[in-house]
Amino acid sequence: MIKAEGKHVIIREMITTALEHSDQNAISHDVRTLYSAFQEMNYGFEFFSAYTGIKKVSIFGSARTASSDPIYRHAYEFSQKMVQAGFMVITGAGDGIMRAAQEGAGAEKSFGLNIMLPFEQAANEFIKDDPKLITFKYFFVRKLFFVKEANALAFFPGGFGTHDEGFETLTLLQTGKCDPAPVVFIDAPGGSHWKDWHAYIQDQLLAKELICPEDMSLFKLTDSIDEAVNEITHFYRNYHSTELIEGQTAISLNRLITTQAVESLNDLFSDILVKGKIIQTPIPKGTQIGGGAPQILFYFNRRNFGRLRQMINAINDFLPSE
């Protein structure tokens, strides 16, 4: 968390940057872009601040999917079950998969992040007049909130936009530019949309060493709604959040794990440490989570984020069955 004095420094630097663009050499449309993007981001930050602490899943998929398509019903049921699991739903507010997800979640439990387009993208009837509908001018600002506000991301079959969001999400996770989160690619029952995509990833990226084997742990492919929901909810079985504290990666947990489990983590994941060992310690009092909660601390190499995901999976699996 940024301290008050740190916030003041950042705000001063933002003002300085804005003033630098007000000189005679500044291009007018650049200034307009900077202003519009800042306004959109500022509104988005302020809007979502009222929903801090509520888990959310961002759902992507084609706006062209017909309501008669089996994948439409799949998206509806997935969204419905995620709400039952305590999540709210974020979609692009359009038709097709987005409409199905919004219908399944209900307006009370969903957000719509619309985009201004000359065609194809009008808000669906389930979010159209809801105060939780935001319309963006810029794709890059909209994409920021899809990822920043999401505790999980789900991808149903879609076109360029869906694949764009999917690859960007995986890139952010692979490089540690966003917090760890579960990602599921969901096919229709017996469908091959993501199966074919997965074959391409294996044959053209993994086999040619353009990605690492551990990167395949950053996502899950399934055609089962229950399996997709379980992938997301299990991720938060004991994992709470991750942050960087004085050079160490800190994984905050909901419950303590055993000394034996910590020893197992050291045996399994010593390859991603730059020094020292993995330890478990209480979170200091006065933090957002609260004093006394457990935290896993270690000097992570900040490179193998697929292995970090595997470590989170192991931490969750160490808890006894409930």
PDB file of C-alpha atoms in Angstrom:
ATOM      1  CA  MET A   1       0.000   0.000   0.000  1.00  0.00           C
ATOM      2  CA  ILE A   2       1.331   3.479  -0.931  1.00  0.00           C
ATOM      3  CA  LYS A   3       1.752   5.818   2.058  1.00  0.00           C
ATOM      4  CA  ALA A   4       0.177   9.281   2.019  1.00  0.00           C
ATOM      5  CA  GLU A   5       3.490  11.043   1.321  1.00  0.00           C
ATOM      6  CA  GLY A   6       4.128   8.659  -1.567  1.00  0.00           C
ATOM      7  CA  LYS A   7       0.722   9.435  -3.059  1.00  0.00           C
ATOM      8  CA  HIS A   8       1.474  13.156  -2.939  1.00  0.00           C
ATOM      9  CA  VAL A   9       4.733  12.624  -4.855  1.00  0.00           C
ATOM     10  CA  ILE A  10       2.929  10.602  -7.532  1.00  0.00           C
ATOM     11  CA  ILE A  11       0.183  13.229  -7.899  1.00  0.00           C
ATOM     12  CA  ARG A  12       2.789  15.996  -8.248  1.00  0.00           C
ATOM     13  CA  GLU A  13       4.531  14.010 -10.982  1.00  0.00           C
ATOM     14  CA  MET A  14       1.215  13.498 -12.785  1.00  0.00           C
ATOM     15  CA  ILE A  15       0.544  17.239 -12.723  1.00  0.00           C
ATOM     16  CA  THR A  16       4.077  17.937 -13.980  1.00  0.00           C
ATOM     17  CA  THR A  17       3.601  15.501 -16.855  1.00  0.00           C
ATOM     18  CA  ALA A  18       0.313  17.170 -17.815  1.00  0.00           C
ATOM     19  CA  LEU A  19       1.941  20.608 -17.780  1.00  0.00           C
ATOM     20  CA  GLU A  20       4.770  19.367 -19.990  1.00  0.00           C
ATOM     21  CA  HIS A  21       2.175  18.506 -22.618  1.00  0.00           C
ATOM     22  CA  SER A  22       0.713  22.008 -22.497  1.00  0.00           C
ATOM     23  CA  ASP A  23       3.689  23.667 -24.215  1.00  0.00           C
ATOM     24  CA  GLN A  24       3.544  24.860 -27.795  1.00  0.00           C
ATOM     25  CA  ASN A  25       5.141  21.699 -29.198  1.00  0.00           C
ATOM     26  CA  ALA A  26       2.464  19.384 -27.848  1.00  0.00           C
ATOM     27  CA  ILE A  27       0.239  17.846 -30.524  1.00  0.00           C
ATOM     28  CA  SER A  28      -3.394  18.633 -29.758  1.00  0.00           C
ATOM     29  CA  HIS A  29      -4.779  15.131 -30.399  1.00  0.00           C
ATOM     30  CA  ASP A  30      -2.097  13.653 -28.091  1.00  0.00           C
ATOM     31  CA  VAL A  31      -3.278  15.959 -25.327  1.00  0.00           C
ATOM     32  CA  ARG A  32      -6.901  14.979 -25.977  1.00  0.00           C
ATOM     33  CA  THR A  33      -5.965  11.272 -25.851  1.00  0.00           C
ATOM     34  CA  LEU A  34      -4.091  11.758 -22.588  1.00  0.00           C
ATOM     35  CA  TYR A  35      -7.016  13.656 -21.073  1.00  0.00           C
ATOM     36  CA  SER A  36      -9.699  11.216 -22.252  1.00  0.00           C
ATOM     37  CA  ALA A  37      -7.747   8.154 -21.111  1.00  0.00           C
ATOM     38  CA  PHE A  38      -7.066   9.730 -17.721  1.00  0.00           C
ATOM     39  CA  GLN A  39     -10.740  10.608 -17.294  1.00  0.00           C
ATOM     40  CA  GLU A  40     -11.810   7.053 -18.173  1.00  0.00           C
ATOM     41  CA  MET A  41      -9.276   5.502 -15.801  1.00  0.00           C
ATOM     42  CA  ASN A  42     -10.158   7.882 -12.996  1.00  0.00           C
ATOM     43  CA  TYR A  43     -13.858   7.079 -13.342  1.00  0.00           C
ATOM     44  CA  GLY A  44     -13.166   3.350 -13.459  1.00  0.00           C
ATOM     45  CA  PHE A  45     -10.977   3.426 -10.342  1.00  0.00           C
ATOM     46  CA  GLU A  46     -13.580   5.436  -8.448  1.00  0.00           C
ATOM     47  CA  PHE A  47     -16.437   3.216  -9.620  1.00  0.00           C
ATOM     48  CA  PHE A  48     -14.843  -0.130  -8.716  1.00  0.00           C
ATOM     49  CA  SER A  49     -13.597   1.152  -5.344  1.00  0.00           C
ATOM     50  CA  ALA A  50     -17.128   0.534  -4.020  1.00  0.00           C
ATOM     51  CA  TYR A  51     -16.735  -3.179  -4.806  1.00  0.00           C
ATOM     52  CA  THR A  52     -13.318  -3.799  -3.285  1.00  0.00           C
ATOM     53  CA  GLY A  53     -13.228  -7.117  -1.460  1.00  0.00           C
ATOM     54  CA  ILE A  54     -15.856  -8.759  -3.681  1.00  0.00           C
ATOM     55  CA  LYS A  55     -14.398 -11.421  -5.947  1.00  0.00           C
ATOM     56  CA  LYS A  56     -15.100 -10.980  -9.652  1.00  0.00           C
ATOM     57  CA  VAL A  57     -14.667 -13.081 -12.780  1.00  0.00           C
ATOM     58  CA  SER A  58     -14.190 -11.494 -16.200  1.00  0.00           C
ATOM     59  CA  ILE A  59     -15.916 -13.463 -18.965  1.00  0.00           C
ATOM     60  CA  PHE A  60     -14.956 -13.168 -22.649  1.00  0.00           C
ATOM     61  CA  GLY A  61     -16.431 -14.614 -25.833  1.00  0.00           C
ATOM     62  CA  SER A  62     -17.989 -13.800 -29.170  1.00  0.00           C
ATOM     63  CA  ALA A  63     -20.692 -11.163 -29.521  1.00  0.00           C
ATOM     64  CA  ARG A  64     -21.961 -13.157 -32.525  1.00  0.00           C
ATOM     65  CA  THR A  65     -22.908 -16.348 -30.656  1.00  0.00           C
ATOM     66  CA  ALA A  66     -26.592 -17.178 -31.167  1.00  0.00           C
ATOM     67  CA  SER A  67     -28.784 -17.945 -28.167  1.00  0.00           C
ATOM     68  CA  SER A  68     -29.515 -21.337 -29.758  1.00  0.00           C
ATOM     69  CA  ASP A  69     -25.833 -22.330 -29.709  1.00  0.00           C
ATOM     70  CA  PRO A  70     -24.927 -24.864 -26.971  1.00  0.00           C
ATOM     71  CA  ILE A  71     -22.028 -22.650 -25.877  1.00  0.00           C
ATOM     72  CA  TYR A  72     -24.534 -19.886 -25.058  1.00  0.00           C
ATOM     73  CA  ARG A  73     -26.183 -22.134 -22.472  1.00  0.00           C
ATOM     74  CA  HIS A  74     -22.743 -23.129 -21.223  1.00  0.00           C
ATOM     75  CA  ALA A  75     -21.843 -19.460 -20.608  1.00  0.00           C
ATOM     76  CA  TYR A  76     -25.185 -18.871 -18.896  1.00  0.00           C
ATOM     77  CA  GLU A  77     -24.684 -21.805 -16.516  1.00  0.00           C
ATOM     78  CA  PHE A  78     -21.048 -20.932 -15.801  1.00  0.00           C
ATOM     79  CA  SER A  79     -21.974 -17.370 -14.872  1.00  0.00           C
ATOM     80  CA  GLN A  80     -24.858 -18.577 -12.723  1.00  0.00           C
ATOM     81  CA  LYS A  81     -22.618 -21.005 -10.817  1.00  0.00           C
ATOM     82  CA  MET A  82     -19.890 -18.397 -10.304  1.00  0.00           C
ATOM     83  CA  VAL A  83     -22.464 -16.102  -8.673  1.00  0.00           C
ATOM     84  CA  GLN A  84     -23.535 -18.997  -6.452  1.00  0.00           C
ATOM     85  CA  ALA A  85     -19.855 -19.373  -5.501  1.00  0.00           C
ATOM     86  CA  GLY A  86     -19.771 -15.744  -4.304  1.00  0.00           C
ATOM     87  CA  PHE A  87     -18.370 -14.009  -7.399  1.00  0.00           C
ATOM     88  CA  MET A  88     -19.664 -11.092  -9.416  1.00  0.00           C
ATOM     89  CA  VAL A  89     -19.381 -11.194 -13.207  1.00  0.00           C
ATOM     90  CA  ILE A  90     -17.688  -8.712 -15.556  1.00  0.00           C
ATOM     91  CA  THR A  91     -18.389  -8.833 -19.312  1.00  0.00           C
ATOM     92  CA  GLY A  92     -18.038  -6.548 -22.304  1.00  0.00           C
ATOM     93  CA  ALA A  93     -21.798  -5.851 -22.059  1.00  0.00           C
ATOM     94  CA  GLY A  94     -22.490  -6.872 -25.655  1.00  0.00           C
ATOM     95  CA  ASP A  95     -24.487  -9.651 -27.277  1.00  0.00           C
ATOM     96  CA  GLY A  96     -23.688 -13.352 -27.624  1.00  0.00           C
ATOM     97  CA  ILE A  97     -21.538 -14.858 -24.870  1.00  0.00           C
ATOM     98  CA  MET A  98     -21.599 -11.567 -22.974  1.00  0.00           C
ATOM     99  CA  ARG A  99     -25.385 -11.539 -22.990  1.00  0.00           C
ATOM    100  CA  ALA A 100     -25.493 -15.159 -21.856  1.00  0.00           C
ATOM    101  CA  ALA A 101     -23.143 -14.453 -18.951  1.00  0.00           C
ATOM    102  CA  GLN A 102     -25.058 -11.342 -17.933  1.00  0.00           C
ATOM    103  CA  GLU A 103     -28.350 -13.236 -18.084  1.00  0.00           C
ATOM    104  CA  GLY A 104     -26.924 -16.042 -15.965  1.00  0.00           C
ATOM    105  CA  ALA A 105     -25.497 -13.712 -13.343  1.00  0.00           C
ATOM    106  CA  GLY A 106     -28.391 -11.262 -13.234  1.00  0.00           C
ATOM    107  CA  ALA A 107     -27.957  -7.496 -13.303  1.00  0.00           C
ATOM    108  CA  GLU A 108     -27.430  -7.238  -9.546  1.00  0.00           C
ATOM    109  CA  LYS A 109     -24.330  -9.430  -9.711  1.00  0.00           C
ATOM    110  CA  SER A 110     -22.802  -8.234 -12.967  1.00  0.00           C
ATOM    111  CA  PHE A 111     -20.850  -5.375 -14.491  1.00  0.00           C
ATOM    112  CA  GLY A 112     -20.778  -4.299 -18.130  1.00  0.00           C
ATOM    113  CA  LEU A 113     -17.675  -2.703 -19.651  1.00  0.00           C
ATOM    114  CA  ASN A 114     -18.959  -1.517 -23.009  1.00  0.00           C
ATOM    115  CA  ILE A 115     -16.874  -0.082 -25.854  1.00  0.00           C
ATOM    116  CA  MET A 116     -17.861   2.640 -28.327  1.00  0.00           C
ATOM    117  CA  LEU A 117     -18.031   1.050 -31.795  1.00  0.00           C
ATOM    118  CA  PRO A 118     -19.818   2.120 -34.975  1.00  0.00           C
ATOM    119  CA  PHE A 119     -21.376  -1.362 -35.232  1.00  0.00           C
ATOM    120  CA  GLU A 120     -22.072  -4.601 -33.333  1.00  0.00           C
ATOM    121  CA  GLN A 121     -21.580  -3.355 -29.774  1.00  0.00           C
ATOM    122  CA  ALA A 122     -24.725  -2.150 -28.055  1.00  0.00           C
ATOM    123  CA  ALA A 123     -25.268  -3.043 -24.411  1.00  0.00           C
ATOM    124  CA  ASN A 124     -27.442  -6.132 -23.959  1.00  0.00           C
ATOM    125  CA  GLU A 125     -30.833  -5.823 -22.257  1.00  0.00           C
ATOM    126  CA  PHE A 126     -29.648  -7.445 -19.013  1.00  0.00           C
ATOM    127  CA  ILE A 127     -27.185  -4.613 -18.238  1.00  0.00           C
ATOM    128  CA  LYS A 128     -28.369  -1.786 -20.538  1.00  0.00           C
ATOM    129  CA  ASP A 129     -29.982   0.454 -17.918  1.00  0.00           C
ATOM    130  CA  ASP A 130     -27.970  -0.747 -14.943  1.00  0.00           C
ATOM    131  CA  PRO A 131     -25.714   1.721 -13.074  1.00  0.00           C
ATOM    132  CA  LYS A 132     -22.923  -0.882 -13.248  1.00  0.00           C
ATOM    133  CA  LEU A 133     -22.558  -0.313 -16.984  1.00  0.00           C
ATOM    134  CA  ILE A 134     -19.496   1.695 -18.077  1.00  0.00           C
ATOM    135  CA  THR A 135     -18.824   2.707 -21.684  1.00  0.00           C
ATOM    136  CA  PHE A 136     -15.200   3.191 -22.751  1.00  0.00           C
ATOM    137  CA  LYS A 137     -13.727   4.981 -25.738  1.00  0.00           C
ATOM    138  CA  TYR A 138     -10.394   3.184 -25.646  1.00  0.00           C
ATOM    139  CA  PHE A 139      -9.848  -0.556 -25.800  1.00  0.00           C
ATOM    140  CA  PHE A 140      -6.638  -0.321 -23.755  1.00  0.00           C
ATOM    141  CA  VAL A 141      -8.401   1.358 -20.812  1.00  0.00           C
ATOM    142  CA  ARG A 142     -11.251  -1.137 -20.960  1.00  0.00           C
ATOM    143  CA  LYS A 143      -8.764  -4.037 -21.039  1.00  0.00           C
ATOM    144  CA  LEU A 144      -7.031  -2.625 -17.965  1.00  0.00           C
ATOM    145  CA  PHE A 145     -10.203  -2.999 -15.907  1.00  0.00           C
ATOM    146  CA  PHE A 146     -11.033  -6.439 -17.303  1.00  0.00           C
ATOM    147  CA  VAL A 147      -7.769  -7.710 -15.796  1.00  0.00           C
ATOM    148  CA  LYS A 148      -7.210  -5.368 -12.855  1.00  0.00           C
ATOM    149  CA  GLU A 149     -10.613  -5.964 -11.302  1.00  0.00           C
ATOM    150  CA  ALA A 150     -10.756  -9.702 -12.008  1.00  0.00           C
ATOM    151  CA  ASN A 151      -9.919 -12.440  -9.524  1.00  0.00           C
ATOM    152  CA  ALA A 152     -10.423 -14.963 -12.329  1.00  0.00           C
ATOM    153  CA  LEU A 153     -10.840 -14.900 -16.109  1.00  0.00           C
ATOM    154  CA  ALA A 154     -12.923 -17.194 -18.312  1.00  0.00           C
ATOM    155  CA  PHE A 155     -12.722 -17.414 -22.110  1.00  0.00           C
ATOM    156  CA  PHE A 156     -15.451 -18.882 -24.262  1.00  0.00           C
ATOM    157  CA  PRO A 157     -15.091 -19.309 -28.066  1.00  0.00           C
ATOM    158  CA  GLY A 158     -14.660 -15.980 -29.812  1.00  0.00           C
ATOM    159  CA  GLY A 159     -12.884 -14.049 -32.542  1.00  0.00           C
ATOM    160  CA  PHE A 160      -9.986 -11.618 -32.692  1.00  0.00           C
ATOM    161  CA  GLY A 161     -11.050  -9.708 -29.577  1.00  0.00           C
ATOM    162  CA  THR A 162     -11.401 -12.809 -27.414  1.00  0.00           C
ATOM    163  CA  HIS A 163      -8.026 -14.173 -28.548  1.00  0.00           C
ATOM    164  CA  ASP A 164      -6.447 -10.765 -28.063  1.00  0.00           C
ATOM    165  CA  GLU A 165      -7.679 -10.643 -24.466  1.00  0.00           C
ATOM    166  CA  GLY A 166      -6.634 -14.261 -23.897  1.00  0.00           C
ATOM    167  CA  PHE A 167      -3.075 -13.860 -25.146  1.00  0.00           C
ATOM    168  CA  GLU A 168      -2.621 -10.537 -23.367  1.00  0.00           C
ATOM    169  CA  THR A 169      -3.844 -12.053 -20.089  1.00  0.00           C
ATOM    170  CA  LEU A 170      -1.429 -14.968 -20.443  1.00  0.00           C
ATOM    171  CA  THR A 171       1.406 -12.553 -21.278  1.00  0.00           C
ATOM    172  CA  LEU A 172       0.682 -10.477 -18.175  1.00  0.00           C
ATOM    173  CA  LEU A 173       0.648 -13.610 -16.014  1.00  0.00           C
ATOM    174  CA  GLN A 174       3.758 -15.060 -17.657  1.00  0.00           C
ATOM    175  CA  THR A 175       5.737 -11.858 -17.032  1.00  0.00           C
ATOM    176  CA  GLY A 176       4.339 -11.077 -13.585  1.00  0.00           C
ATOM    177  CA  LYS A 177       2.688  -7.848 -14.740  1.00  0.00           C
ATOM    178  CA  CYS A 178      -0.554  -8.804 -13.006  1.00  0.00           C
ATOM    179  CA  ASP A 179      -1.364 -10.728  -9.845  1.00  0.00           C
ATOM    180  CA  PRO A 180      -1.689 -14.519 -10.115  1.00  0.00           C
ATOM    181  CA  ALA A 181      -5.229 -15.541 -11.051  1.00  0.00           C
ATOM    182  CA  PRO A 182      -6.964 -18.620 -12.426  1.00  0.00           C
ATOM    183  CA  VAL A 183      -7.670 -18.617 -16.176  1.00  0.00           C
ATOM    184  CA  VAL A 184     -10.043 -21.088 -17.860  1.00  0.00           C
ATOM    185  CA  PHE A 185     -10.725 -21.643 -21.561  1.00  0.00           C
ATOM    186  CA  ILE A 186     -14.164 -23.221 -21.878  1.00  0.00           C
ATOM    187  CA  ASP A 187     -15.364 -25.178 -24.910  1.00  0.00           C
ATOM    188  CA  ALA A 188     -18.880 -26.307 -25.675  1.00  0.00           C
ATOM    189  CA  PRO A 189     -19.509 -29.920 -24.608  1.00  0.00           C
ATOM    190  CA  GLY A 190     -17.430 -31.974 -27.047  1.00  0.00           C
ATOM    191  CA  GLY A 191     -16.344 -28.750 -28.808  1.00  0.00           C
ATOM    192  CA  SER A 192     -12.940 -28.165 -30.394  1.00  0.00           C
ATOM    193  CA  HIS A 193     -12.504 -24.363 -30.464  1.00  0.00           C
ATOM    194  CA  TRP A 194     -10.013 -24.233 -27.595  1.00  0.00           C
ATOM    195  CA  LYS A 195      -8.794 -27.803 -28.189  1.00  0.00           C
ATOM    196  CA  ASP A 196      -7.513 -26.700 -31.603  1.00  0.00           C
ATOM    197  CA  TRP A 197      -6.032 -23.565 -30.055  1.00  0.00           C
ATOM    198  CA  HIS A 198      -4.340 -25.702 -27.378  1.00  0.00           C
ATOM    199  CA  ALA A 199      -2.868 -27.984 -30.064  1.00  0.00           C
ATOM    200  CA  TYR A 200      -1.392 -24.913 -31.764  1.00  0.00           C
ATOM    201  CA  ILE A 201       0.119 -23.739 -28.448  1.00  0.00           C
ATOM    202  CA  GLN A 202       1.699 -27.157 -27.913  1.00  0.00           C
ATOM    203  CA  ASP A 203       2.904 -27.744 -31.485  1.00  0.00           C
ATOM    204  CA  GLN A 204       4.008 -24.249 -32.476  1.00  0.00           C
ATOM    205  CA  LEU A 205       4.976 -22.563 -29.202  1.00  0.00           C
ATOM    206  CA  LEU A 206       5.874 -25.196 -26.619  1.00  0.00           C
ATOM    207  CA  ALA A 207       7.513 -27.708 -28.973  1.00  0.00           C
ATOM    208  CA  LYS A 208       9.644 -24.937 -30.520  1.00  0.00           C
ATOM    209  CA  GLU A 209      10.599 -23.629 -27.047  1.00  0.00           C
ATOM    210  CA  LEU A 210       8.927 -20.270 -27.604  1.00  0.00           C
ATOM    211  CA  ILE A 211       7.304 -20.753 -24.198  1.00  0.00           C
ATOM    212  CA  CYS A 212       8.319 -22.884 -21.196  1.00  0.00           C
ATOM    213  CA  PRO A 213       6.525 -26.073 -20.085  1.00  0.00           C
ATOM    214  CA  GLU A 214       5.622 -24.324 -16.815  1.00  0.00           C
ATOM    215  CA  ASP A 215       3.700 -21.663 -18.792  1.00  0.00           C
ATOM    216  CA  MET A 216       1.078 -24.301 -19.539  1.00  0.00           C
ATOM    217  CA  SER A 217       0.186 -24.150 -15.820  1.00  0.00           C
ATOM    218  CA  LEU A 218      -1.071 -20.584 -16.239  1.00  0.00           C
ATOM    219  CA  PHE A 219      -4.404 -21.759 -17.679  1.00  0.00           C
ATOM    220  CA  LYS A 220      -6.826 -24.672 -17.846  1.00  0.00           C
ATOM    221  CA  LEU A 221      -8.772 -25.981 -20.825  1.00  0.00           C
ATOM    222  CA  THR A 222     -12.099 -27.746 -20.257  1.00  0.00           C
ATOM    223  CA  ASP A 223     -15.586 -28.295 -21.672  1.00  0.00           C
ATOM    224  CA  SER A 224     -17.043 -28.925 -18.199  1.00  0.00           C
ATOM    225  CA  ILE A 225     -18.678 -26.052 -16.332  1.00  0.00           C
ATOM    226  CA  ASP A 226     -18.184 -27.748 -12.962  1.00  0.00           C
ATOM    227  CA  GLU A 227     -14.491 -28.284 -13.706  1.00  0.00           C
ATOM    228  CA  ALA A 228     -14.080 -24.641 -14.728  1.00  0.00           C
ATOM    229  CA  VAL A 229     -15.821 -23.394 -11.569  1.00  0.00           C
ATOM    230  CA  ASN A 230     -13.737 -25.731  -9.406  1.00  0.00           C
ATOM    231  CA  GLU A 231     -10.524 -24.505 -11.034  1.00  0.00           C
ATOM    232  CA  ILE A 232     -11.370 -20.968  -9.937  1.00  0.00           C
ATOM    233  CA  THR A 233     -12.756 -21.659  -6.465  1.00  0.00           C
ATOM    234  CA  HIS A 234      -9.950 -24.102  -5.600  1.00  0.00           C
ATOM    235  CA  PHE A 235      -7.391 -21.392  -6.426  1.00  0.00           C
ATOM    236  CA  TYR A 236      -8.759 -19.384  -3.478  1.00  0.00           C
ATOM    237  CA  ARG A 237      -9.096 -22.390  -1.164  1.00  0.00           C
ATOM    238  CA  ASN A 238      -6.147 -21.115   0.883  1.00  0.00           C
ATOM    239  CA  TYR A 239      -4.463 -18.529  -1.368  1.00  0.00           C
ATOM    240  CA  HIS A 240      -5.445 -14.934  -0.611  1.00  0.00           C
ATOM    241  CA  SER A 241      -3.083 -12.547  -2.424  1.00  0.00           C
ATOM    242  CA  THR A 242       0.509 -11.801  -3.423  1.00  0.00           C
ATOM    243  CA  GLU A 243       2.637  -8.727  -2.863  1.00  0.00           C
ATOM    244  CA  LEU A 244       6.288  -7.655  -2.867  1.00  0.00           C
ATOM    245  CA  ILE A 245       7.687  -6.696   0.560  1.00  0.00           C
ATOM    246  CA  GLU A 246      11.259  -5.391   0.790  1.00  0.00           C
ATOM    247  CA  GLY A 247      12.480  -7.619  -2.018  1.00  0.00           C
ATOM    248  CA  GLN A 248      10.593 -10.706  -0.897  1.00  0.00           C
ATOM    249  CA  THR A 249       7.490 -12.185  -2.485  1.00  0.00           C
ATOM    250  CA  ALA A 250       4.750 -12.588   0.127  1.00  0.00           C
ATOM    251  CA  ILE A 251       1.875 -14.988  -0.458  1.00  0.00           C
ATOM    252  CA  SER A 252      -0.895 -14.290   2.055  1.00  0.00           C
ATOM    253  CA  LEU A 253      -2.966 -17.295   3.085  1.00  0.00           C
ATOM    254  CA  ASN A 254      -6.375 -17.793   4.625  1.00  0.00           C
ATOM    255  CA  ARG A 255      -5.092 -20.522   6.960  1.00  0.00           C
ATOM    256  CA  LEU A 256      -1.833 -21.846   8.327  1.00  0.00           C
ATOM    257  CA  ILE A 257      -0.138 -24.760   6.582  1.00  0.00           C
ATOM    258  CA  THR A 258       1.950 -27.333   8.466  1.00  0.00           C
ATOM    259  CA  THR A 259       5.706 -27.211   9.000  1.00  0.00           C
ATOM    260  CA  GLN A 260       5.923 -30.334   6.851  1.00  0.00           C
ATOM    261  CA  ALA A 261       4.110 -28.516   4.053  1.00  0.00           C
ATOM    262  CA  VAL A 262       6.597 -25.620   4.199  1.00  0.00           C
ATOM    263  CA  GLU A 263       9.446 -28.126   4.012  1.00  0.00           C
ATOM    264  CA  SER A 264       7.790 -29.673   0.960  1.00  0.00           C
ATOM    265  CA  LEU A 265       7.584 -26.244  -0.684  1.00  0.00           C
ATOM    266  CA  ASN A 266      11.335 -25.846  -0.181  1.00  0.00           C
ATOM    267  CA  ASP A 267      11.971 -29.263  -1.710  1.00  0.00           C
ATOM    268  CA  LEU A 268       9.685 -28.666  -4.684  1.00  0.00           C
ATOM    269  CA  PHE A 269      10.397 -25.012  -5.494  1.00  0.00           C
ATOM    270  CA  SER A 270      14.020 -24.297  -4.528  1.00  0.00           C
ATOM    271  CA  ASP A 271      14.712 -23.691  -8.247  1.00  0.00           C
ATOM    272  CA  ILE A 272      12.833 -20.367  -8.194  1.00  0.00           C
ATOM    273  CA  LEU A 273      14.638 -18.954  -5.145  1.00  0.00           C
ATOM    274  CA  VAL A 274      17.518 -16.516  -5.565  1.00  0.00           C
ATOM    275  CA  LYS A 275      18.592 -17.015  -1.956  1.00  0.00           C
ATOM    276  CA  GLY A 276      17.397 -18.244   1.430  1.00  0.00           C
ATOM    277  CA  LYS A 277      14.458 -20.534   2.066  1.00  0.00           C
ATOM    278  CA  ILE A 278      10.682 -20.418   1.939  1.00  0.00           C
ATOM    279  CA  ILE A 279       9.293 -19.569   5.373  1.00  0.00           C
ATOM    280  CA  GLN A 280       5.859 -19.088   6.936  1.00  0.00           C
ATOM    281  CA  THR A 281       5.225 -16.154   9.243  1.00  0.00           C
ATOM    282  CA  PRO A 282       2.236 -14.203  10.667  1.00  0.00           C
ATOM    283  CA  ILE A 283       1.215 -11.056   8.795  1.00  0.00           C
ATOM    284  CA  PRO A 284       2.086  -7.932  10.820  1.00  0.00           C
ATOM    285  CA  LYS A 285      -0.788  -6.216  12.610  1.00  0.00           C
ATOM    286  CA  GLY A 286      -2.402  -3.270  10.892  1.00  0.00           C
ATOM    287  CA  THR A 287      -2.316  -4.775   7.405  1.00  0.00           C
ATOM    288  CA  GLN A 288      -5.328  -5.071   5.115  1.00  0.00           C
ATOM    289  CA  ILE A 289      -5.794  -8.767   5.911  1.00  0.00           C
ATOM    290  CA  GLY A 290      -5.194  -8.381   9.642  1.00  0.00           C
ATOM    291  CA  GLY A 291      -2.536  -9.418  12.118  1.00  0.00           C
ATOM    292  CA  GLY A 292      -2.094 -13.097  12.801  1.00  0.00           C
ATOM    293  CA  ALA A 293      -2.963 -14.439   9.337  1.00  0.00           C
ATOM    294  CA  PRO A 294      -0.196 -16.577   7.804  1.00  0.00           C
ATOM    295  CA  GLN A 295       2.105 -15.464   5.026  1.00  0.00           C
ATOM    296  CA  ILE A 296       4.620 -17.375   2.903  1.00  0.00           C
ATOM    297  CA  LEU A 297       7.818 -15.352   2.333  1.00  0.00           C
ATOM    298  CA  PHE A 298      10.641 -16.083  -0.110  1.00  0.00           C
ATOM    299  CA  TYR A 299      13.124 -14.438  -2.476  1.00  0.00           C
ATOM    300  CA  PHE A 300      11.534 -15.229  -5.840  1.00  0.00           C
ATOM    301  CA  ASN A 301      13.568 -14.915  -9.035  1.00  0.00           C
ATOM    302  CA  ARG A 302      10.691 -12.885 -10.590  1.00  0.00           C
ATOM    303  CA  ARG A 303      11.037 -14.900 -13.774  1.00  0.00           C
ATOM    304  CA  ASN A 304       9.336 -18.304 -13.495  1.00  0.00           C
ATOM    305  CA  PHE A 305       5.734 -17.236 -12.933  1.00  0.00           C
ATOM    306  CA  GLY A 306       4.398 -20.529 -14.225  1.00  0.00           C
ATOM    307  CA  ARG A 307       6.287 -22.193 -11.382  1.00  0.00           C
ATOM    308  CA  LEU A 308       4.828 -19.638  -8.977  1.00  0.00           C
ATOM    309  CA  ARG A 309       1.367 -20.733 -10.111  1.00  0.00           C
ATOM    310  CA  GLN A 310       2.371 -24.354  -9.488  1.00  0.00           C
ATOM    311  CA  MET A 311       3.482 -23.332  -5.998  1.00  0.00           C
ATOM    312  CA  ILE A 312       0.093 -21.743  -5.274  1.00  0.00           C
ATOM    313  CA  ASN A 313      -1.575 -24.956  -6.438  1.00  0.00           C
ATOM    314  CA  ALA A 314       0.621 -26.932  -4.041  1.00  0.00           C
ATOM    315  CA  ILE A 315      -0.218 -24.605  -1.129  1.00  0.00           C
ATOM    316  CA  ASN A 316      -3.930 -25.096  -1.786  1.00  0.00           C
ATOM    317  CA  ASP A 317      -3.513 -28.865  -2.035  1.00  0.00           C
ATOM    318  CA  PHE A 318      -1.690 -29.069   1.300  1.00  0.00           C
ATOM    319  CA  LEU A 319      -4.911 -28.345   3.193  1.00  0.00           C
ATOM    320  CA  PRO A 320      -6.848 -31.435   4.251  1.00  0.00           C
ATOM    321  CA  SER A 321     -10.112 -32.176   2.439  1.00  0.00           C
ATOM    322  CA  GLU A 322     -13.099 -30.304   3.848  1.00  0.00           C
TER     323      GLU A 322
END
